[in-house]
Structure formats: structure tokens, C-alpha cells
């Protein structure tokens, strides 16, 4: 496996309604928020991100603590995208067979 699957990103049309549901109904803790996204703690260092960006893709998942050069080489034939700066490291992404986004990050 390439790193740890620790982030789930759900794309939506109404961030405010989704934030209220996960915060108020499911009692999840908000760790970051803006007009276009809310990040919730899921426990054990995981995150659930609700975002209005790219609402055409219902879900994205992210693997963290990835050996980026190794993973990028190993997944190049699966459509691994270009390396992009991310926080103090870098990331890349690809699409699974159903068109969902799979992100690989060395953070």
C-alpha cells in the first residue's frame, strides 16, 4: 500500500448544510473552515473534508505519508498526474476506474 488512507473528501453543492449535518447531527469536530470547505477530525489523525470545489466528482480519497517518487513511478501507467507542491512536500493524483480522485501526499 502507498502510505495511509487518512483523508476522505466529499464534494457537494451546499457546504453550509453539509457542515451543519456533520457538526450538529454527527457531533464531529471542525479543525479548519472556509467559505468553500470544512475539515473535520475523524480520529487517529484522519480528516473528512467537505468542499464545494469540483462538485462534479462525488468523492476523493487521499493517502498520506507516501514515498512520492516510488508511488509516482509505480502508478505512472495508471494515469498518475504531475507532481504538485503541497504544504511542505508534494502530491499527485489519478482517477480510479469510476472517475473518483485518488490523491497521494508525502505530508
XYZ file of N, CA and C in Angstrom:
321
model
N 0.851 -1.172 0.000
C 0.000 0.000 0.000
C 0.893 1.230 0.000
N 0.406 2.283 -0.647
C 1.140 3.541 -0.738
C 0.703 4.477 0.385
N 1.342 4.424 1.531
C 1.017 5.318 2.637
C -0.214 4.894 3.400
N -0.844 5.860 4.062
C -2.012 5.614 4.899
C -3.221 6.326 4.313
N -4.328 5.617 4.180
C -5.557 6.235 3.700
C -6.174 6.987 4.867
N -5.967 8.313 4.907
C -6.366 9.101 6.070
C -7.319 10.241 5.763
N -7.559 10.532 4.496
C -8.410 11.670 4.161
C -9.498 11.228 3.182
N -10.727 11.627 3.478
C -11.844 11.463 2.549
C -12.370 12.858 2.250
N -12.529 13.169 0.977
C -13.030 14.482 0.562
C -14.349 14.266 -0.177
N -15.408 14.875 0.356
C -16.726 14.781 -0.260
C -17.048 16.113 -0.923
N -17.390 16.057 -2.190
C -17.725 17.246 -2.952
C -19.241 17.438 -2.898
N -19.671 18.667 -2.694
C -21.101 18.916 -2.525
C -21.483 20.269 -3.109
N -22.777 20.509 -3.169
C -23.283 21.786 -3.664
C -23.509 22.783 -2.540
N -23.775 22.313 -1.317
C -24.121 23.194 -0.202
C -23.235 22.886 1.008
N -22.082 23.562 1.082
C -21.127 23.328 2.169
C -21.749 23.658 3.522
N -22.536 24.704 3.575
C -23.141 25.109 4.845
C -24.065 24.018 5.400
N -24.906 23.457 4.561
C -25.818 22.400 5.013
C -25.046 21.142 5.397
N -24.051 20.788 4.618
C -23.246 19.601 4.919
C -22.461 19.800 6.209
N -21.907 20.997 6.407
C -21.172 21.296 7.635
C -22.097 21.173 8.838
N -23.275 21.736 8.742
C -24.240 21.666 9.849
C -24.588 20.218 10.180
N -24.783 19.396 9.169
C -25.116 17.989 9.411
C -24.004 17.268 10.155
N -22.788 17.339 9.643
C -21.677 16.610 10.268
C -21.301 17.195 11.629
N -21.410 18.513 11.789
C -21.095 19.156 13.063
C -22.202 18.925 14.087
N -23.431 19.224 13.714
C -24.539 19.215 14.665
C -25.168 17.841 14.869
N -25.342 17.093 13.817
C -26.001 15.793 13.928
C -25.023 14.679 14.291
N -23.832 14.699 13.684
C -22.857 13.635 13.956
C -21.812 14.034 14.977
N -21.885 15.294 15.448
C -21.024 15.794 16.525
C -19.535 15.713 16.188
N -19.199 15.933 14.930
C -17.797 15.904 14.521
C -17.153 17.260 14.785
N -15.875 17.239 15.147
C -15.120 18.447 15.478
C -14.558 19.091 14.213
N -14.804 20.383 14.052
C -14.243 21.142 12.936
C -12.813 21.535 13.287
N -11.877 21.253 12.363
C -10.487 21.649 12.598
C -10.028 22.746 11.638
N -10.805 22.994 10.588
C -10.496 24.083 9.655
C -11.768 24.389 8.870
N -11.957 25.676 8.543
C -13.166 26.035 7.813
C -12.933 27.284 6.973
N -13.548 27.302 5.791
C -13.555 28.486 4.930
C -14.923 28.538 4.256
N -15.090 29.463 3.325
C -16.362 29.555 2.605
C -16.600 28.371 1.687
N -15.537 27.709 1.239
C -15.688 26.627 0.262
C -15.386 25.240 0.812
N -14.942 25.155 2.080
C -14.684 23.826 2.626
C -14.725 23.832 4.152
N -14.944 22.642 4.705
C -14.838 22.407 6.138
C -14.067 21.110 6.325
N -13.114 21.118 7.261
C -12.335 19.931 7.568
C -12.716 19.469 8.968
N -13.108 18.205 9.075
C -13.478 17.601 10.345
C -12.426 16.577 10.761
N -12.178 16.472 12.058
C -11.333 15.410 12.595
C -12.155 14.128 12.628
N -11.553 13.025 12.189
C -12.252 11.735 12.202
C -11.667 10.773 13.221
N -10.621 11.211 13.933
C -9.949 10.338 14.891
C -8.703 9.732 14.276
N -7.741 9.412 15.111
C -6.484 8.794 14.671
C -5.785 9.578 13.573
N -5.929 10.903 13.593
C -5.242 11.738 12.616
C -5.927 11.846 11.271
N -7.092 11.248 11.104
C -7.804 11.293 9.834
C -8.638 12.546 9.692
N -9.051 12.830 8.457
C -9.847 14.010 8.158
C -10.969 13.674 7.181
N -12.096 14.341 7.373
C -13.177 14.362 6.396
C -13.265 15.791 5.914
N -13.133 15.997 4.611
C -13.198 17.333 4.029
C -14.483 17.426 3.215
N -15.289 18.436 3.535
C -16.495 18.747 2.772
C -16.148 19.981 1.944
N -16.333 19.912 0.628
C -15.938 21.037 -0.222
C -16.915 21.255 -1.361
N -17.054 22.505 -1.761
C -17.900 22.826 -2.921
C -17.073 22.888 -4.200
N -15.778 22.704 -4.084
C -14.915 22.716 -5.263
C -15.038 21.387 -5.990
N -15.107 21.415 -7.295
C -15.203 20.208 -8.127
C -16.388 19.344 -7.740
N -17.566 19.932 -7.638
C -18.763 19.196 -7.234
C -19.144 18.099 -8.224
N -18.511 18.069 -9.397
C -18.821 17.025 -10.371
C -18.212 15.679 -9.997
N -17.297 15.666 -9.042
C -16.697 14.406 -8.578
C -17.185 14.175 -7.153
N -17.929 13.111 -6.921
C -18.544 12.937 -5.612
C -17.564 12.689 -4.471
N -16.473 12.014 -4.729
C -15.577 11.670 -3.624
C -14.121 11.644 -4.080
N -13.253 12.025 -3.162
C -11.809 11.886 -3.343
C -11.277 11.258 -2.068
N -10.240 10.467 -2.195
C -9.553 9.925 -1.022
C -8.089 10.283 -1.137
N -7.422 10.398 0.012
C -6.006 10.754 -0.007
C -5.207 9.820 0.877
N -4.105 9.357 0.328
C -3.117 8.597 1.075
C -2.056 9.590 1.526
N -1.674 9.543 2.795
C -0.652 10.435 3.327
C 0.578 9.622 3.725
N 1.668 10.330 4.008
C 2.942 9.690 4.361
C 3.419 8.763 3.252
N 3.272 9.213 2.020
C 3.602 8.412 0.840
C 5.035 8.676 0.397
N 5.733 7.641 -0.031
C 7.024 7.787 -0.713
C 6.671 8.216 -2.140
N 6.613 9.516 -2.362
C 6.109 10.071 -3.618
C 6.877 9.577 -4.849
N 8.222 9.613 -4.876
C 8.909 9.141 -6.081
C 8.558 7.682 -6.418
N 8.530 6.828 -5.400
C 8.204 5.408 -5.627
C 6.768 5.252 -6.131
N 5.814 5.869 -5.440
C 4.406 5.736 -5.813
C 4.153 6.316 -7.205
N 4.758 7.454 -7.509
C 4.553 8.090 -8.803
C 5.069 7.191 -9.929
N 6.235 6.599 -9.738
C 6.772 5.662 -10.747
C 5.868 4.438 -10.874
N 5.465 3.869 -9.738
C 4.664 2.646 -9.744
C 3.288 2.849 -10.369
N 2.762 4.071 -10.295
C 1.413 4.338 -10.791
C 1.396 5.146 -12.085
N 2.563 5.315 -12.701
C 2.623 6.124 -13.925
C 1.753 5.536 -15.031
N 1.659 4.222 -15.119
C 0.832 3.600 -16.148
C -0.659 3.626 -15.804
N -1.004 4.062 -14.595
C -2.406 4.176 -14.176
C -2.903 5.613 -14.291
N -2.096 6.481 -14.901
C -2.518 7.856 -15.123
C -2.095 8.831 -14.049
N -1.021 8.517 -13.310
C -0.534 9.435 -12.271
C -0.245 10.801 -12.882
N -0.830 11.841 -12.284
C -0.647 13.207 -12.768
C 0.706 13.762 -12.382
N 0.924 15.005 -12.758
C 2.191 15.655 -12.459
C 2.346 15.884 -10.961
N 3.591 16.002 -10.515
C 3.879 16.307 -9.120
C 3.583 17.784 -8.875
N 2.879 18.058 -7.764
C 2.440 19.411 -7.422
C 2.873 19.707 -5.991
N 3.373 20.915 -5.712
C 3.711 21.260 -4.330
C 2.477 21.153 -3.426
N 2.699 20.660 -2.200
C 1.611 20.523 -1.213
C 2.189 20.729 0.180
N 1.789 21.796 0.846
C 2.304 22.148 2.169
C 3.825 22.113 2.138
N 4.451 21.228 2.923
C 5.911 21.140 2.952
C 6.453 20.038 2.049
N 5.622 19.500 1.196
C 6.051 18.398 0.343
C 5.456 18.516 -1.046
N 4.998 17.371 -1.553
C 4.388 17.358 -2.866
C 3.337 16.271 -2.940
N 2.545 16.328 -4.000
C 1.469 15.363 -4.184
C 1.240 15.116 -5.667
N 0.483 14.075 -5.957
C -0.027 13.831 -7.296
C -1.355 13.108 -7.149
N -2.093 13.047 -8.238
C -3.373 12.361 -8.168
C -3.637 11.608 -9.451
N -4.613 10.721 -9.380
C -5.077 9.980 -10.536
C -6.547 9.689 -10.335
N -7.184 9.115 -11.337
C -8.589 8.745 -11.232
C -8.699 7.233 -11.157
N -9.631 6.759 -10.297
C -9.902 5.327 -10.242
C -10.804 4.961 -11.429
N -11.121 3.681 -11.633
C -11.929 3.298 -12.794
C -13.307 3.957 -12.874
N -13.858 4.452 -11.756
C -15.162 5.118 -11.756
C -15.048 6.638 -11.843
N -13.828 7.179 -11.937
C -13.633 8.614 -12.076
C -13.460 9.363 -10.772
N -13.388 8.666 -9.643
C -13.111 9.314 -8.364
C -11.633 9.678 -8.302
N -11.310 10.707 -7.555
C -9.937 11.167 -7.459
C -9.217 10.473 -6.300
N -8.038 9.955 -6.580
C -7.188 9.347 -5.558
C -5.922 10.200 -5.493
N -5.641 10.743 -4.294
C -4.545 11.674 -4.082
C -3.458 11.006 -3.248
N -2.214 11.282 -3.582
C -1.065 10.739 -2.869
C -0.218 11.920 -2.406
N 0.036 11.991 -1.086
C 0.707 13.140 -0.489
C 1.827 12.648 0.414
N 2.965 13.354 0.407
C 4.038 12.963 1.317
C 4.032 13.805 2.577
N 2.879 14.297 2.967
C 2.743 15.074 4.214
C 2.071 14.222 5.274
